[in-house]
Coordinates of C-alpha atoms in Angstrom, one line a residue:
Chain A
M770 CA -36.7 0.3 1.0
H771 CA -35.7 1.2 4.5
F772 CA -33.2 -0.7 6.6
P773 CA -34.8 -2.1 9.7
A774 CA -33.4 0.1 12.4
Q775 CA -33.7 -2.3 15.3
A776 CA -32.0 -5.5 14.1
G777 CA -28.4 -6.1 15.4
I778 CA -27.2 -2.5 15.5
R779 CA -23.9 -1.6 17.2
E780 CA -24.6 0.7 20.1
R781 CA -24.4 4.2 18.7
R782 CA -23.1 7.1 20.7
S783 CA -26.0 9.6 21.1
G784 CA -26.1 12.9 19.3
L785 CA -24.1 11.7 16.4
S786 CA -26.5 12.4 13.7
E787 CA -26.6 16.0 14.8
K788 CA -22.8 16.0 14.5
S789 CA -22.8 14.4 11.0
L790 CA -25.6 16.7 9.8
A791 CA -23.7 19.8 10.9
L792 CA -20.5 18.4 9.3
A793 CA -22.3 17.7 6.0
K794 CA -23.9 21.2 6.0
K795 CA -20.5 22.9 6.7
S796 CA -18.8 20.7 4.1
R797 CA -21.4 21.6 1.4
E798 CA -20.7 25.2 2.0
L799 CA -17.0 24.6 1.6
I800 CA -17.4 22.4 -1.5
L801 CA -19.3 25.2 -3.2
K802 CA -16.7 27.8 -2.3
M803 CA -13.7 25.6 -3.1
T804 CA -14.9 24.6 -6.5
S805 CA -16.0 28.1 -7.4
Q806 CA -12.7 29.6 -6.3
A807 CA -10.6 27.0 -8.2
Q808 CA -13.1 26.9 -11.1
A809 CA -12.8 23.1 -10.8
A810 CA -15.1 20.4 -12.0
H811 CA -17.1 17.8 -10.0
V812 CA -19.1 20.0 -7.7
A813 CA -22.2 17.9 -8.1
S814 CA -20.4 14.6 -7.6
S815 CA -19.1 16.0 -4.3
L816 CA -22.5 17.2 -3.2
S817 CA -24.1 13.7 -3.8
V818 CA -21.5 11.8 -1.7
I819 CA -20.9 14.2 1.2
D820 CA -23.6 12.7 3.4
L821 CA -22.0 9.2 3.1
L822 CA -18.7 10.7 3.9
A823 CA -19.9 12.8 6.9
V824 CA -21.7 9.9 8.5
S825 CA -18.7 7.6 7.9
Y826 CA -16.3 9.9 9.6
E827 CA -18.6 10.3 12.6
E828 CA -19.4 6.6 13.0
L829 CA -16.1 5.0 12.2
R830 CA -13.0 5.1 14.5
I831 CA -10.9 7.4 12.4
D832 CA -9.1 9.9 14.7
S833 CA -7.4 12.9 13.2
D834 CA -5.0 13.2 16.0
F835 CA -3.7 9.7 15.6
W836 CA -4.2 9.2 11.9
S837 CA -1.5 7.6 9.8
P838 CA -2.0 6.0 6.4
W839 CA -3.5 2.5 6.5
A840 CA -3.1 2.1 10.2
G841 CA -6.4 3.3 11.6
F842 CA -8.8 1.1 13.6
D843 CA -11.3 1.6 10.8
I844 CA -10.3 2.6 7.2
L845 CA -12.3 4.7 4.8
I846 CA -11.4 4.9 1.1
L847 CA -13.0 7.3 -1.3
S848 CA -12.7 5.3 -4.5
K849 CA -14.8 8.0 -6.3
G850 CA -11.7 10.2 -6.3
H851 CA -13.2 13.0 -8.3
A852 CA -15.3 14.0 -5.3
A853 CA -12.0 15.2 -3.7
A854 CA -13.6 18.5 -2.8
A855 CA -16.0 16.7 -0.5
L856 CA -13.3 14.7 1.1
Y857 CA -11.0 17.7 1.6
A858 CA -13.8 19.9 2.9
L859 CA -14.6 17.2 5.5
L860 CA -11.0 16.5 6.4
G861 CA -10.3 20.2 6.8
T862 CA -13.3 20.7 9.0
K863 CA -12.4 17.7 11.2
G864 CA -8.9 19.0 11.7
F865 CA -6.8 16.5 9.7
F866 CA -5.0 19.5 8.3
P867 CA -5.4 23.3 8.8
R868 CA -8.7 24.4 7.3
K869 CA -7.2 27.4 5.6
A870 CA -5.4 25.0 3.3
L871 CA -8.8 24.5 1.6
T872 CA -8.4 27.9 -0.1
H873 CA -5.4 26.4 -2.0
Y874 CA -7.6 23.6 -3.5
G875 CA -6.7 23.2 -7.2
Q876 CA -4.1 25.9 -7.0
D877 CA -0.5 25.7 -8.5
D878 CA 1.8 23.7 -6.3
G879 CA -1.0 23.2 -3.7
L880 CA -1.4 20.2 -1.5
L881 CA -5.0 19.6 -2.6
G882 CA -5.3 18.4 -6.1
G883 CA -8.4 17.8 -8.2
H884 CA -8.5 14.1 -7.2
A885 CA -8.1 12.6 -3.8
T886 CA -4.3 12.5 -3.3
F887 CA -2.3 10.3 -1.0
G888 CA 0.0 12.5 1.1
V889 CA -2.9 14.7 2.2
P890 CA -3.5 13.7 5.8
G891 CA -6.6 11.5 6.0
V892 CA -6.4 10.3 2.4
E893 CA -5.7 6.5 2.3
L894 CA -5.2 6.1 -1.5
S895 CA -4.7 8.4 -4.5
T896 CA -7.8 7.8 -6.5
G897 CA -8.6 9.5 -9.8
S898 CA -8.7 6.5 -12.0
L899 CA -11.8 4.6 -11.1
G900 CA -12.0 1.0 -9.9
H901 CA -9.0 1.0 -7.6
G902 CA -10.6 1.7 -4.1
L903 CA -12.5 -1.6 -3.8
P904 CA -9.6 -4.0 -4.6
F905 CA -7.3 -1.9 -2.3
G906 CA -9.8 -1.9 0.5
L907 CA -10.4 -5.6 0.0
G908 CA -6.6 -6.3 0.3
I909 CA -6.6 -4.5 3.6
A910 CA -9.7 -6.3 4.8
L911 CA -8.3 -9.7 3.8
Q912 CA -5.0 -9.2 5.6
R913 CA -6.7 -7.9 8.7
K914 CA -9.0 -10.9 8.7
R915 CA -5.9 -13.2 8.4
L916 CA -4.2 -11.3 11.3
S917 CA -7.5 -11.3 13.3
K918 CA -7.4 -7.5 13.5
P919 CA -10.7 -5.8 14.3
G920 CA -12.2 -2.9 12.5
R921 CA -14.1 -2.1 9.3
V922 CA -12.9 -1.1 5.9
V923 CA -15.4 1.1 4.1
V924 CA -15.1 1.9 0.4
I925 CA -17.2 4.5 -1.3
M926 CA -17.7 4.2 -5.0
S927 CA -19.9 6.0 -7.6
D928 CA -22.5 4.0 -9.5
G929 CA -20.9 4.9 -12.9
E930 CA -17.6 3.6 -11.4
L931 CA -19.2 0.1 -11.1
D932 CA -18.7 -0.2 -14.9
E933 CA -15.0 -1.0 -14.3
G934 CA -14.1 -4.7 -14.5
T935 CA -12.2 -4.6 -11.2
T936 CA -15.6 -4.1 -9.5
W937 CA -16.8 -7.5 -10.4
E938 CA -13.5 -9.2 -9.9
S939 CA -13.4 -7.7 -6.4
L940 CA -17.0 -8.8 -5.7
L941 CA -15.9 -12.4 -6.5
I942 CA -12.8 -12.2 -4.4
A943 CA -14.4 -10.6 -1.4
N944 CA -17.2 -13.0 -1.3
H945 CA -15.0 -16.1 -1.8
H946 CA -12.9 -15.0 1.2
M947 CA -15.9 -14.1 3.3
L948 CA -14.7 -10.6 4.1
D949 CA -17.5 -9.4 6.4
N950 CA -15.2 -6.6 7.6
L951 CA -15.6 -4.9 4.2
I952 CA -18.4 -2.5 3.5
L953 CA -19.1 -0.9 0.1
L954 CA -21.2 2.2 -0.2
V955 CA -22.4 3.0 -3.7
D956 CA -23.3 6.7 -4.4
R957 CA -26.2 5.8 -6.6
N958 CA -27.0 9.2 -8.2
R959 CA -27.9 7.5 -11.5
L960 CA -25.8 9.9 -13.6
Q961 CA -22.4 9.5 -15.1
S962 CA -20.4 11.5 -17.6
L963 CA -22.5 11.8 -20.7
E964 CA -25.9 10.5 -19.7
G965 CA -27.7 8.6 -17.0
T966 CA -26.3 5.3 -15.8
E967 CA -29.3 3.4 -17.2
D968 CA -28.7 4.9 -20.6
T969 CA -25.0 4.2 -20.6
L970 CA -24.6 0.7 -19.2
R971 CA -27.8 -0.6 -17.5
L972 CA -27.0 -1.4 -13.9
E973 CA -30.5 -2.3 -12.8
P974 CA -31.4 -4.6 -11.2
L975 CA -28.3 -3.6 -9.2
D976 CA -29.3 -5.1 -5.9
E977 CA -29.9 -8.4 -7.5
K978 CA -26.5 -8.3 -9.1
F979 CA -24.8 -7.8 -5.7
R980 CA -26.8 -10.5 -4.1
A981 CA -26.0 -12.9 -6.9
F982 CA -22.3 -12.3 -6.1
G983 CA -23.1 -13.3 -2.5
W984 CA -22.9 -9.8 -0.8
R985 CA -25.3 -8.7 1.9
T986 CA -27.2 -6.0 0.1
E987 CA -29.4 -3.2 1.2
V988 CA -30.9 -0.2 -0.6
I989 CA -30.9 3.0 1.6
D990 CA -31.5 6.7 1.3
G991 CA -28.0 8.1 0.8
H992 CA -29.0 11.5 2.3
N993 CA -30.6 10.1 5.5
H994 CA -28.0 10.1 8.1
N995 CA -29.8 7.6 10.4
E996 CA -30.1 5.1 7.6
I997 CA -26.5 5.4 6.6
A998 CA -25.3 5.1 10.2
D999 CA -27.5 2.1 10.9
F1000 CA -26.1 0.4 7.8
I1001 CA -22.4 1.1 8.7
N1002 CA -23.0 0.0 12.3
F1003 CA -24.7 -3.3 11.5
E1004 CA -23.0 -6.1 13.4
N1005 CA -22.1 -8.2 10.4
D1006 CA -21.3 -11.8 11.3
S1007 CA -22.8 -13.2 8.1
R1008 CA -19.4 -14.1 6.7
K1009 CA -20.4 -12.0 3.7
P1010 CA -19.2 -8.5 2.7
S1011 CA -21.8 -5.8 2.7
V1012 CA -23.0 -3.3 0.1
G1013 CA -25.3 -0.3 0.7
I1014 CA -26.8 1.0 -2.5
C1015 CA -27.3 4.6 -1.4
E1016 CA -29.9 6.4 -3.4
T1017 CA -28.6 10.0 -3.9
L1018 CA -29.1 13.1 -6.0
K1019 CA -26.2 14.4 -7.9
G1020 CA -25.9 18.0 -6.8
K1021 CA -27.9 17.4 -3.7
G1022 CA -28.6 20.6 -1.6
V1023 CA -28.6 23.0 -4.5
S1024 CA -31.9 22.9 -6.4
F1025 CA -30.6 24.1 -9.8
M1026 CA -27.7 21.6 -9.7
E1027 CA -29.7 18.5 -8.7
G1028 CA -29.9 15.8 -11.3
N1029 CA -28.2 17.8 -14.1
V1030 CA -25.2 16.2 -15.9
K1031 CA -23.6 19.6 -16.8
W1032 CA -22.8 20.2 -13.1
H1033 CA -20.4 17.2 -13.3
Y1034 CA -18.1 19.5 -15.2
R1035 CA -19.2 23.1 -14.5
P1036 CA -18.1 25.1 -11.5
P1037 CA -20.5 27.7 -10.2
N1038 CA -19.8 31.3 -11.1
A1039 CA -20.0 34.1 -8.5
D1040 CA -23.8 34.6 -8.9
E1041 CA -24.5 30.9 -8.9
L1042 CA -22.3 30.5 -5.9
N1043 CA -24.3 33.0 -3.9
K1044 CA -27.6 31.4 -4.8
A1045 CA -26.2 28.0 -3.9
L1046 CA -24.8 29.1 -0.6
D1047 CA -28.1 30.7 0.2
E1048 CA -29.9 27.4 -0.2
V1049 CA -27.3 25.3 1.7
C1050 CA -27.1 27.7 4.6
R1051 CA -30.8 28.1 4.9
S1052 CA -31.4 24.3 5.0
Chain B
M1238 CA 14.1 -20.5 -12.2
R1239 CA 10.5 -20.3 -11.0
S1240 CA 11.0 -23.2 -8.6
D1241 CA 14.2 -21.6 -7.3
F1242 CA 12.3 -18.4 -6.7
I1243 CA 9.7 -20.2 -4.6
G1244 CA 12.5 -22.0 -2.8
H1245 CA 14.1 -18.7 -1.9
L1246 CA 10.8 -17.2 -0.9
R1247 CA 10.1 -20.2 1.4
S1248 CA 13.5 -20.0 3.2
I1249 CA 13.1 -16.2 3.5
S1250 CA 9.7 -16.8 5.0
E1251 CA 11.0 -19.1 7.7
S1252 CA 12.7 -16.2 9.4
R1253 CA 10.4 -13.3 8.4
E1254 CA 6.7 -13.1 9.1
D1255 CA 5.9 -10.3 6.7
T1256 CA 6.2 -12.1 3.3
F1257 CA 3.1 -12.7 1.3
L1258 CA 2.6 -14.4 -2.1
I1259 CA -0.3 -13.7 -4.4
V1260 CA -0.7 -15.7 -7.7
G1261 CA -3.0 -15.2 -10.6
D1262 CA -4.2 -18.8 -10.8
L1263 CA -0.9 -20.0 -12.1
G1264 CA 2.1 -21.9 -10.8
Y1265 CA 0.7 -25.4 -10.8
G1266 CA 3.3 -27.7 -9.4
V1267 CA 5.5 -24.8 -8.4
V1268 CA 3.7 -22.7 -5.8
E1269 CA 2.1 -25.4 -3.7
P1270 CA 5.0 -25.9 -1.3
F1271 CA 4.7 -22.2 -0.3
K1272 CA 1.0 -22.5 0.1
L1273 CA 1.3 -25.6 2.3
A1274 CA 4.0 -24.1 4.5
F1275 CA 2.5 -20.6 4.9
P1276 CA -1.3 -20.8 4.1
S1277 CA -2.1 -17.5 5.7
R1278 CA 0.5 -15.8 3.5
F1279 CA -0.8 -17.1 0.2
L1280 CA -3.6 -16.0 -2.0
N1281 CA -4.8 -17.2 -5.4
A1282 CA -6.6 -14.2 -6.7
G1283 CA -8.0 -16.0 -9.7
V1284 CA -7.7 -14.9 -13.3
A1285 CA -8.2 -11.3 -12.2
E1286 CA -4.9 -9.5 -12.7
Q1287 CA -5.9 -5.9 -12.3
S1288 CA -7.7 -6.5 -9.0
M1289 CA -4.9 -8.9 -8.0
M1290 CA -2.3 -6.1 -8.3
T1291 CA -4.4 -3.6 -6.3
V1292 CA -5.2 -6.3 -3.6
A1293 CA -1.4 -6.8 -3.4
A1294 CA -1.0 -3.1 -2.7
G1295 CA -3.7 -3.2 0.0
V1296 CA -2.0 -6.2 1.7
A1297 CA 1.4 -4.4 1.4
S1298 CA -0.1 -1.3 3.1
Q1299 CA -0.6 -3.5 6.2
G1300 CA 3.1 -4.2 6.5
S1301 CA 3.7 -7.1 4.3
T1302 CA 6.3 -7.5 1.6
V1303 CA 4.2 -8.9 -1.2
F1304 CA 5.2 -10.9 -4.3
V1305 CA 2.7 -11.1 -7.1
Y1306 CA 3.4 -14.0 -9.4
S1307 CA 2.1 -14.7 -12.8
I1308 CA 3.5 -15.4 -16.3
A1309 CA 4.5 -13.6 -19.4
N1310 CA 2.6 -10.3 -19.8
F1311 CA -0.2 -11.0 -17.4
P1312 CA 1.2 -9.3 -14.3
T1313 CA 2.6 -6.4 -16.3
F1314 CA 0.5 -5.4 -19.4
R1315 CA -2.8 -6.6 -17.9
A1316 CA -2.3 -4.8 -14.6
L1317 CA -0.1 -1.9 -15.7
E1318 CA -2.2 1.0 -14.5
Q1319 CA -2.5 -0.8 -11.1
I1320 CA 1.3 -1.2 -10.9
R1321 CA 1.7 2.5 -11.7
N1322 CA -1.1 4.1 -9.6
D1323 CA -1.4 1.7 -6.7
V1324 CA 2.1 0.2 -6.2
V1325 CA 4.6 2.6 -7.6
A1326 CA 2.9 5.9 -6.9
H1327 CA 2.4 4.9 -3.2
Q1328 CA 5.9 3.2 -3.1
L1329 CA 4.4 0.1 -1.6
P1330 CA 6.7 -3.0 -1.2
V1331 CA 5.2 -5.1 -4.0
T1332 CA 7.4 -7.2 -6.3
V1333 CA 5.8 -8.0 -9.6
V1334 CA 7.2 -11.4 -10.6
S1335 CA 6.8 -12.5 -14.2
V1336 CA 7.8 -16.1 -15.2
G1337 CA 8.7 -16.9 -18.8
A1338 CA 10.9 -13.9 -19.8
G1339 CA 11.4 -13.4 -23.5
L1340 CA 10.4 -16.3 -25.8
A1341 CA 10.5 -19.0 -23.1
Y1342 CA 6.9 -20.0 -23.6
G1343 CA 7.7 -20.6 -27.3
T1344 CA 4.9 -22.7 -28.8
L1345 CA 2.2 -21.0 -26.7
G1346 CA 2.6 -18.0 -29.1
Y1347 CA 2.7 -14.3 -29.0
T1348 CA 0.3 -13.7 -26.2
H1349 CA 2.8 -15.6 -24.0
H1350 CA 6.0 -13.9 -25.3
A1351 CA 7.2 -11.3 -22.8
I1352 CA 9.3 -9.1 -25.1
E1353 CA 8.1 -5.6 -24.3
D1354 CA 7.8 -5.8 -20.5
L1355 CA 11.1 -4.2 -19.7
T1356 CA 10.2 -1.1 -21.7
I1357 CA 7.0 -0.5 -19.8
M1358 CA 8.4 -1.3 -16.4
R1359 CA 11.4 1.0 -17.0
A1360 CA 9.1 3.9 -17.9
L1361 CA 7.6 3.9 -14.4
D1362 CA 8.9 6.3 -11.9
G1363 CA 10.2 4.5 -8.8
I1364 CA 10.5 0.7 -9.5
D1365 CA 13.7 -1.4 -9.4
I1366 CA 14.2 -3.8 -12.3
Y1367 CA 15.7 -7.3 -11.7
S1368 CA 16.4 -9.6 -14.6
P1369 CA 18.6 -12.5 -13.3
A1370 CA 20.3 -14.8 -15.8
D1371 CA 20.6 -17.9 -13.8
A1372 CA 20.1 -19.5 -10.4
A1373 CA 23.2 -17.8 -9.0
E1374 CA 22.1 -14.3 -10.0
L1375 CA 18.6 -15.0 -8.7
A1376 CA 20.1 -16.0 -5.3
S1377 CA 22.1 -12.7 -5.3
V1378 CA 19.1 -10.5 -6.0
M1379 CA 16.5 -12.0 -3.6
P1380 CA 18.0 -10.6 -0.4
V1381 CA 18.3 -7.2 -2.1
I1382 CA 14.7 -7.1 -3.1
V1383 CA 13.5 -8.1 0.4
A1384 CA 15.8 -5.7 2.2
R1385 CA 14.8 -2.7 0.0
K1386 CA 11.1 -3.1 0.6
R1387 CA 9.9 -1.1 -2.3
P1388 CA 8.4 -1.6 -5.8
A1389 CA 10.2 -4.1 -7.9
Y1390 CA 9.9 -6.0 -11.1
L1391 CA 11.5 -9.5 -11.2
R1392 CA 11.7 -11.1 -14.6
L1393 CA 12.4 -14.8 -14.4
G1394 CA 13.1 -17.5 -16.9
K1395 CA 10.8 -20.5 -17.0
G1396 CA 13.3 -23.1 -16.0
G1397 CA 16.3 -25.0 -17.2
E1398 CA 18.5 -22.0 -17.7
S1399 CA 22.2 -22.7 -18.2
I1400 CA 24.4 -21.7 -15.3
I1401 CA 26.6 -18.8 -16.3
H1402 CA 28.3 -18.1 -13.0
E1403 CA 29.9 -19.8 -10.1
W1404 CA 28.3 -19.4 -6.7
P1405 CA 28.0 -17.4 -4.6
L1406 CA 27.5 -14.0 -6.1
T1407 CA 27.3 -10.8 -4.2
N1408 CA 26.7 -7.1 -5.0
P1409 CA 24.4 -7.6 -8.0
E1410 CA 24.1 -3.8 -8.2
R1411 CA 27.3 -3.6 -10.1
G1412 CA 26.7 -6.4 -12.6
F1413 CA 28.8 -9.5 -13.0
L1414 CA 31.8 -10.0 -15.3
V1415 CA 31.1 -13.3 -17.1
S1416 CA 34.3 -13.3 -19.3
G1417 CA 37.0 -11.1 -20.5
P1418 CA 39.5 -8.5 -19.3
P1419 CA 38.6 -6.0 -16.5
N1420 CA 39.5 -3.0 -18.6
P1421 CA 38.2 -3.9 -22.0
D1422 CA 38.1 -1.9 -25.2
L1423 CA 35.0 -3.8 -26.3
M1424 CA 32.0 -4.5 -24.1
I1425 CA 29.0 -6.7 -24.3
L1426 CA 26.2 -6.2 -21.8
S1427 CA 23.4 -8.8 -21.5
T1428 CA 20.5 -9.2 -19.1
G1429 CA 18.7 -12.4 -18.3
A1430 CA 19.2 -16.0 -19.5
I1431 CA 20.2 -14.9 -23.0
G1432 CA 23.6 -14.4 -21.4
S1433 CA 24.4 -18.0 -21.9
N1434 CA 23.9 -17.7 -25.7
V1435 CA 26.1 -14.6 -25.6
S1436 CA 28.9 -16.6 -23.8
A1437 CA 28.6 -19.4 -26.4
G1438 CA 28.7 -16.8 -29.2
I1439 CA 31.8 -15.2 -27.9
E1440 CA 33.5 -18.6 -27.8
L1441 CA 32.9 -18.9 -31.6
L1442 CA 34.9 -15.8 -32.3
H1443 CA 38.5 -15.6 -33.3
P1444 CA 40.6 -15.4 -30.1
D1445 CA 42.2 -12.2 -31.2
L1446 CA 38.8 -10.6 -31.0
S1447 CA 37.2 -12.4 -28.1
K1448 CA 40.2 -11.7 -25.8
R1449 CA 39.4 -8.0 -26.0
I1450 CA 35.7 -8.3 -25.2
A1451 CA 34.4 -8.1 -21.6
H1452 CA 30.9 -9.7 -21.2
Y1453 CA 28.9 -8.4 -18.3
S1454 CA 25.6 -9.9 -17.2
L1455 CA 23.3 -7.4 -15.5
P1456 CA 20.7 -8.8 -13.1
L1457 CA 19.9 -5.2 -12.0
F1458 CA 19.3 -2.4 -14.4
E1459 CA 20.8 0.2 -12.2
A1460 CA 24.2 -1.5 -12.8
V1461 CA 24.4 0.3 -16.1
E1462 CA 25.1 3.5 -14.2
S1463 CA 27.8 1.9 -12.2
L1464 CA 29.5 0.7 -15.4
F1465 CA 29.5 4.1 -17.0
A1466 CA 33.3 4.6 -16.7
S1467 CA 34.2 1.3 -18.4
L1468 CA 31.4 1.9 -21.0
S1469 CA 32.6 5.3 -21.9
N1470 CA 36.2 4.3 -22.1
S1471 CA 35.5 1.5 -24.5
S1472 CA 35.6 1.6 -28.3
G1473 CA 32.3 -0.1 -28.8
I1474 CA 29.4 -1.7 -26.9
I1475 CA 26.9 -4.4 -27.8
T1476 CA 23.8 -5.0 -25.7
V1477 CA 21.9 -8.2 -25.9
E1478 CA 18.4 -8.9 -24.4
E1479 CA 15.6 -11.4 -25.1
H1480 CA 13.4 -8.4 -25.5
T1481 CA 12.7 -5.6 -28.1
P1482 CA 15.8 -3.4 -28.5
S1483 CA 13.3 -0.5 -28.1
G1484 CA 13.1 0.6 -24.5
G1485 CA 15.0 -2.1 -22.5
L1486 CA 18.6 -2.6 -21.6
G1487 CA 19.9 -1.3 -24.9
S1488 CA 18.0 1.9 -24.7
L1489 CA 19.0 2.4 -21.1
V1490 CA 22.7 2.1 -22.2
L1491 CA 22.1 4.7 -25.0
E1492 CA 20.4 7.0 -22.5
T1493 CA 23.1 6.7 -19.9
L1494 CA 25.9 7.3 -22.4
S1495 CA 24.1 10.3 -23.9
A1496 CA 23.5 11.8 -20.5
G1497 CA 27.2 11.5 -19.9
Q1498 CA 28.0 13.0 -23.3
S1499 CA 29.8 9.8 -24.4
K1500 CA 29.8 9.0 -28.1
V1501 CA 30.8 5.3 -27.9
P1502 CA 29.1 3.4 -30.7
V1503 CA 26.4 1.0 -29.4
K1504 CA 24.7 -1.9 -31.2
R1505 CA 21.4 -3.0 -29.6
I1506 CA 20.6 -6.7 -30.2
G1507 CA 17.1 -8.0 -29.3
T1508 CA 14.0 -9.6 -30.8
K1509 CA 13.1 -8.7 -34.3
R1510 CA 9.9 -7.1 -35.5
G1511 CA 7.5 -8.9 -37.9
L1512 CA 7.7 -12.3 -36.2
T1513 CA 4.6 -12.2 -34.0
K1514 CA 2.9 -15.1 -35.8
V1515 CA 5.9 -17.5 -35.4
V1516 CA 5.6 -20.3 -32.9
G1517 CA 8.0 -23.0 -32.0
S1518 CA 10.2 -24.2 -29.2
H1519 CA 12.2 -21.6 -27.3
D1520 CA 15.4 -22.6 -29.1
Y1521 CA 13.7 -22.4 -32.5
L1522 CA 12.3 -18.9 -31.8
L1523 CA 15.7 -17.7 -30.6
R1524 CA 17.2 -18.8 -33.9
R1525 CA 14.4 -17.0 -35.8
H1526 CA 15.1 -13.8 -33.8
E1527 CA 18.9 -14.3 -34.5
L1528 CA 19.6 -14.6 -30.7
D1529 CA 21.2 -18.1 -31.0
P1530 CA 25.0 -18.3 -30.4
V1531 CA 25.9 -18.5 -34.1
S1532 CA 23.8 -15.5 -35.1
L1533 CA 25.2 -13.5 -32.1
A1534 CA 28.8 -14.4 -33.1
K1535 CA 28.1 -13.1 -36.6
E1536 CA 26.6 -9.8 -35.3
I1537 CA 29.6 -9.4 -32.9
G1538 CA 32.0 -10.2 -35.6
N1539 CA 30.4 -7.7 -38.0
F1540 CA 30.2 -4.8 -35.5
F1541 CA 33.3 -4.8 -33.4
P1542 CA 36.2 -5.2 -36.0
G1543 CA 35.2 -1.9 -37.7
L1544 CA 35.6 -0.1 -34.4
I1545 CA 38.9 -1.4 -33.3
P1546 CA 41.5 1.4 -33.8
E1547 CA 44.6 0.7 -35.8
H1548 CA 47.7 0.3 -33.7

């Protein structure tokens, strides 16, 4: 189901999807190199979410020069903290910190740990335990509404993460308080740690669940930058928070990783890295 | 004490715009005055403690000094990971307020008895622990909490606590001498409202013994460190808390003495194991846990005489 592109879109600065596509491509390359060098887990999780992150950073008002925690015009929280490599690759490319720091990802005493870590410029919340990003973002959104401060709070969660009880508590709270400045993006790659989401705890019909909680809900292609941008930029005066169920592929961009649970854990070896980089750079 | 807390929060909020109160669907008849006076600074999060705690962190990130109010173990045990990862790890100014310390909720049973909370709060890295004994101690710690603007745990009685001190009190960081000589050879440290039972117990002792005992009430756990000199110079120490003796005030005293290589004997008095199915009024439960004045006098009378050196 595609989001109707014409209805109530905030005016977009032109040429942005070229920027976000280039950002995502560069970030994919870095994700593969970083996880291989560090022999770290979660490469596929990072590849499925990077498009959501890249578009968010181009569409939202988050300026690396003026960034300080929790104080931006717009706020982006990666609740799916194990996709840290994606976040760091993007932040390094955008200049939140020197890009060469990425070579220290996962190294002893390095700045960049295996989960998104507060203290790294650009990271709003340490997330590694799931289910924290949404209530935190909701707290920010609530207080900003009360203080009549403009801007959006975007939280990116994984679909497996929706299992956490705080998800459903937060859906109730955000709806009750009509937080239409809150946007949830769900990385719907349909895999979690042992099996698929539908074999673990059935989420479908997921869109109906969100609607039943009173959220404005759309299902979009989580790798289509125009659809993601249109969703984020929608002028929401519905007095309801919004959720985009973003259909994605775990491991997107590397054919032998796509849709395969083992790549949640396994970093690419040298040979696999070369093959993967070939595919990503050729795309 | 909970009404006093709301009273303090209201008066602080008259002159500061950054306070914020979040409740977990509790506080009927207590929190309404705050909500009426400051509706934009009040939130009932519903019966959703984990999200409530992280929402508090989010609100605090926007510049507010947030108080999260619930009872017994709900704001602590139920939301412990959120306190740890969202509040304490980010050093956000959130005060976790728990009403009904110890066995105060009596007949409501074990789910409502807060007797292990100090242990888990104390284990966290970067949170201040406040446990006032009465209204005067509460009044002394509120300005400290607000000024420090960092993670805090405030453990309150339910209400009707006996007054232990004269007003006003200042410098709660050093603890308050309730009775006894300034350079004692025997010391009793208590935290929270149980201090009034300790005072009553000391009065039951033979004057030759009680005149040598200094009873300190500690509304702030960091006071143990500041009392190290007196503690290590004494012949014996008793700690009393309406809490398990494992991990709370008594354990902190042992740890502090050990770190300072002091070998002063310590007796930790607290709640007893094996009584989780017992219900009854607060006073009844205190008797069952041997925390009533008569039982305390007996424990003190058994422990100290053996330690007093012969002259």
